[in-house]
Structure formats: C-alpha cells, structure tokens
Amino acid sequence: YEYDCMRLLCEMPPPGELTQTELNILDILKSGAATPIEIFKKLDNYEKQLFLGDSGCWHILDGLADRKLIKIEGNEAIVSLCNLSFSQLKSIVVSKL
C-alpha cells in the first residue's frame, strides 16, 4: 500500500516538473532505446507493479514531444503516436533533445 501511494505522488509533481514516468522515459532514451515500443518494454524495469498500458505510454511520449523534450520522427509527418498501428510504431524513432 505504501508503495502505491508513493508511486501515485510521483505522478503528480508540482506544476512545471516532470512525472516519475516522464523522467524514466528520458532515462530510457539516454540509455539508447529508440522506438516507442522499446521504450514501453523497458518501462517495466522501472516499475515494481505494472500500471501503464501502451496507449498511455504513447500519450506521455506525445506530451514530451509537445513540450519539446523529445523528438519523434518517422517516414510521414507524425501528429500523434496514439493513432498509429503497431507496424507504424516500429518505424518511428524517438530521440531526446
């Protein structure tokens, strides 16, 4: 129970700060992951209890890109990862700015 409460608090930082999941994603990118799917799979290593689904991860990545903290590149102009198929996600490259 204590872990759950602490984990939730880390997802509600003060305005302007990053959540623990956002920080974990940036750390994963720093370690060399380059696609949304790789990032999602590696997030499991940061969690004692899994809580984030793939579409939630894509939403967070879209938000980081909107805030200009990461860059999402693909063959076509990418509007949102949430609207892409699994095969399209495999061709997307994410990099930390």
XYZ file of N, CA and C in Angstrom:
291
model
N 0.826 -1.202 0.000
C 0.000 0.000 0.000
C 0.863 1.256 0.000
N 1.904 1.245 0.824
C 2.772 2.420 0.911
C 3.419 2.718 -0.438
N 3.861 1.659 -1.136
C 4.474 1.847 -2.459
C 3.480 2.502 -3.410
N 2.244 2.031 -3.418
C 1.227 2.574 -4.309
C 1.016 4.061 -4.079
N 0.953 4.467 -2.828
C 0.749 5.888 -2.505
C 1.945 6.726 -2.959
N 3.148 6.244 -2.683
C 4.348 6.976 -3.088
C 4.429 7.057 -4.611
N 4.079 5.969 -5.290
C 4.126 5.931 -6.751
C 3.147 6.940 -7.331
N 1.962 7.018 -6.765
C 0.973 7.979 -7.250
C 1.427 9.416 -7.021
N 2.052 9.687 -5.901
C 2.547 11.036 -5.633
C 3.617 11.453 -6.635
N 4.428 10.486 -7.068
C 5.473 10.774 -8.052
C 4.882 11.106 -9.422
N 3.636 10.737 -9.635
C 2.961 11.043 -10.896
C 2.189 12.352 -10.835
N 2.249 13.038 -9.690
C 1.575 14.330 -9.543
C 2.557 15.363 -8.987
N 3.594 15.698 -9.781
C 4.581 16.660 -9.286
C 4.031 18.088 -9.315
N 4.752 19.015 -8.718
C 4.341 20.423 -8.800
C 4.305 20.877 -10.260
N 3.521 21.907 -10.562
C 3.423 22.412 -11.935
C 4.808 22.704 -12.526
N 4.971 22.289 -13.766
C 6.229 22.548 -14.464
C 7.281 21.465 -14.298
N 7.074 20.545 -13.359
C 8.037 19.462 -13.165
C 7.544 18.210 -13.872
N 8.471 17.289 -14.107
C 8.132 16.048 -14.802
C 7.669 14.983 -13.832
N 6.787 14.106 -14.316
C 6.359 12.967 -13.508
C 7.487 11.941 -13.467
N 7.378 10.979 -12.566
C 8.393 9.933 -12.487
C 8.430 9.121 -13.780
N 7.300 8.866 -14.380
C 7.263 8.115 -15.637
C 7.961 8.893 -16.753
N 7.733 10.207 -16.824
C 8.409 11.026 -17.830
C 9.923 11.000 -17.615
N 10.348 11.092 -16.363
C 11.783 11.012 -16.065
C 12.342 9.644 -16.449
N 11.577 8.593 -16.187
C 12.014 7.244 -16.561
C 12.168 7.124 -18.075
N 11.231 7.686 -18.823
C 11.304 7.644 -20.283
C 12.550 8.364 -20.778
N 12.843 9.522 -20.231
C 14.051 10.248 -20.635
C 15.303 9.454 -20.302
N 15.297 8.763 -19.178
C 16.421 7.908 -18.802
C 16.566 6.743 -19.783
N 15.458 6.162 -20.179
C 15.472 5.061 -21.147
C 16.026 5.540 -22.490
N 15.617 6.721 -22.911
C 16.140 7.279 -24.162
C 17.643 7.512 -24.061
N 18.080 7.997 -22.912
C 19.511 8.235 -22.695
C 20.307 6.932 -22.776
N 19.681 5.824 -22.387
C 20.368 4.535 -22.397
C 20.390 3.895 -23.790
N 19.707 4.495 -24.772
C 19.806 4.006 -26.134
C 18.542 3.491 -26.783
N 17.439 3.383 -26.063
C 16.183 2.957 -26.693
C 15.795 3.998 -27.733
N 15.223 3.538 -28.846
C 14.960 4.482 -29.926
C 13.563 4.417 -30.525
N 12.753 3.434 -30.148
C 11.403 3.371 -30.696
C 10.393 3.383 -29.557
N 9.162 3.795 -29.847
C 8.140 3.781 -28.797
C 7.966 2.398 -28.170
N 8.057 1.360 -28.983
C 7.881 0.000 -28.473
C 9.014 -0.379 -27.522
N 10.261 -0.036 -27.875
C 11.394 -0.308 -26.977
C 11.225 0.429 -25.649
N 10.809 1.676 -25.731
C 10.613 2.481 -24.523
C 9.562 1.842 -23.634
N 8.434 1.457 -24.232
C 7.350 0.839 -23.472
C 7.821 -0.440 -22.783
N 8.535 -1.279 -23.494
C 9.024 -2.535 -22.910
C 10.008 -2.287 -21.773
N 10.867 -1.292 -21.917
C 11.878 -1.017 -20.884
C 11.291 -0.344 -19.653
N 10.123 0.275 -19.778
C 9.488 0.892 -18.610
C 9.173 -0.141 -17.530
N 8.957 -1.387 -17.942
C 8.698 -2.464 -16.971
C 9.821 -2.578 -15.939
N 11.051 -2.286 -16.358
C 12.203 -2.393 -15.455
C 12.172 -1.356 -14.331
N 11.382 -0.312 -14.513
C 11.312 0.765 -13.530
C 10.163 0.604 -12.549
N 9.305 -0.361 -12.806
C 8.093 -0.496 -12.008
C 8.076 -1.762 -11.166
N 7.738 -1.603 -9.911
C 7.542 -2.756 -9.035
C 6.222 -3.445 -9.389
N 5.214 -2.640 -9.652
C 3.909 -3.138 -10.086
C 3.559 -2.415 -11.376
N 3.267 -3.163 -12.398
C 2.982 -2.562 -13.702
C 1.661 -1.801 -13.660
N 1.663 -0.606 -14.237
C 0.440 0.195 -14.219
C 0.165 0.871 -15.547
N 1.143 0.960 -16.417
C 0.999 1.756 -17.628
C 0.776 0.859 -18.845
N -0.288 1.138 -19.588
C -0.548 0.427 -20.833
C 0.144 1.115 -21.991
N 0.122 0.475 -23.154
C 0.829 1.035 -24.297
C 0.250 2.369 -24.757
N -1.060 2.500 -24.828
C -1.624 3.777 -25.274
C -1.327 4.896 -24.278
N -1.247 4.576 -22.995
C -0.840 5.570 -22.004
C 0.598 6.019 -22.237
N 1.446 5.082 -22.595
C 2.846 5.400 -22.892
C 2.934 6.302 -24.120
N 2.146 5.983 -25.170
C 2.180 6.818 -26.378
C 1.713 8.241 -26.047
N 0.709 8.346 -25.196
C 0.201 9.661 -24.789
C 1.294 10.470 -24.077
N 2.028 9.819 -23.193
C 3.111 10.504 -22.479
C 4.206 10.936 -23.451
N 4.562 10.054 -24.399
C 5.569 10.412 -25.398
C 5.102 11.600 -26.241
N 3.826 11.600 -26.649
C 3.282 12.740 -27.384
C 3.405 14.023 -26.562
N 3.111 13.933 -25.274
C 3.211 15.104 -24.395
C 4.637 15.609 -24.260
N 5.594 14.692 -24.148
C 7.008 15.094 -24.071
C 7.440 15.774 -25.367
N 6.931 15.281 -26.501
C 7.252 15.904 -27.786
C 6.615 17.293 -27.882
N 5.387 17.432 -27.416
C 4.711 18.739 -27.412
C 5.494 19.755 -26.582
N 6.119 19.260 -25.506
C 6.897 20.147 -24.627
C 8.330 20.331 -25.132
N 8.645 19.768 -26.293
C 9.962 19.890 -26.940
C 11.083 19.270 -26.104
N 10.747 18.194 -25.376
C 11.765 17.480 -24.601
C 12.297 16.273 -25.364
N 11.500 15.791 -26.326
C 11.932 14.707 -27.196
C 11.504 15.041 -28.615
N 12.074 14.316 -29.570
C 11.695 14.474 -30.969
C 11.209 13.125 -31.473
N 10.081 13.118 -32.165
C 9.512 11.906 -32.738
C 9.591 12.048 -34.252
N 10.285 11.097 -34.882
C 10.475 11.157 -36.327
C 10.005 9.876 -36.986
N 9.468 10.015 -38.180
C 9.029 8.858 -38.948
C 9.045 9.177 -40.423
N 8.532 8.266 -41.223
C 8.506 8.454 -42.672
C 7.544 9.562 -43.083
N 6.494 9.732 -42.315
C 5.498 10.763 -42.612
C 5.446 11.735 -41.435
N 4.758 12.835 -41.628
C 4.581 13.770 -40.517
C 3.783 13.070 -39.424
N 4.310 13.055 -38.233
C 3.668 12.369 -37.112
C 2.869 13.387 -36.308
N 1.599 13.136 -36.192
C 0.738 14.008 -35.396
C 0.611 13.457 -33.987
N 0.342 12.161 -33.888
C 0.127 11.540 -32.590
C 0.450 10.060 -32.670
N 1.225 9.569 -31.721
C 1.530 8.147 -31.668
C 0.283 7.326 -31.356
N -0.656 7.915 -30.642
C -1.867 7.190 -30.224
C -2.698 6.716 -31.396
N -2.538 7.316 -32.555
C -3.338 6.958 -33.720
C -2.640 6.005 -34.678
N -1.463 5.504 -34.312
C -0.690 4.666 -35.213
C -0.889 3.184 -34.924
N -0.730 2.380 -35.954
C -0.802 0.928 -35.794
C 0.536 0.420 -35.259
N 0.548 -0.831 -34.808
C 1.768 -1.436 -34.281
C 2.875 -1.418 -35.337
N 2.551 -1.739 -36.583
C 3.579 -1.762 -37.632
C 4.114 -0.352 -37.905
N 3.263 0.658 -37.817
C 3.727 2.036 -37.988
C 4.630 2.455 -36.830
N 4.294 2.025 -35.619
C 5.098 2.381 -34.446
C 6.523 1.848 -34.556
N 6.699 0.712 -35.233
C 8.033 0.120 -35.362
C 8.960 0.970 -36.219
N 8.390 1.835 -37.076
C 9.229 2.664 -37.945
C 9.485 4.068 -37.378
N 8.921 4.358 -36.224
C 9.085 5.663 -35.587
C 10.363 5.674 -34.747
N 11.073 6.777 -34.790
C 12.289 6.933 -33.981
C 12.057 8.075 -33.003
N 12.399 7.839 -31.746
C 12.259 8.834 -30.687
C 13.664 9.186 -30.201
N 13.935 10.458 -30.067
C 15.245 10.867 -29.541
C 15.067 11.984 -28.525
N 15.945 12.006 -27.562
C 15.929 13.048 -26.531
C 16.613 14.281 -27.091
N 16.026 15.430 -26.901
C 16.641 16.677 -27.384
C 17.670 17.190 -26.423
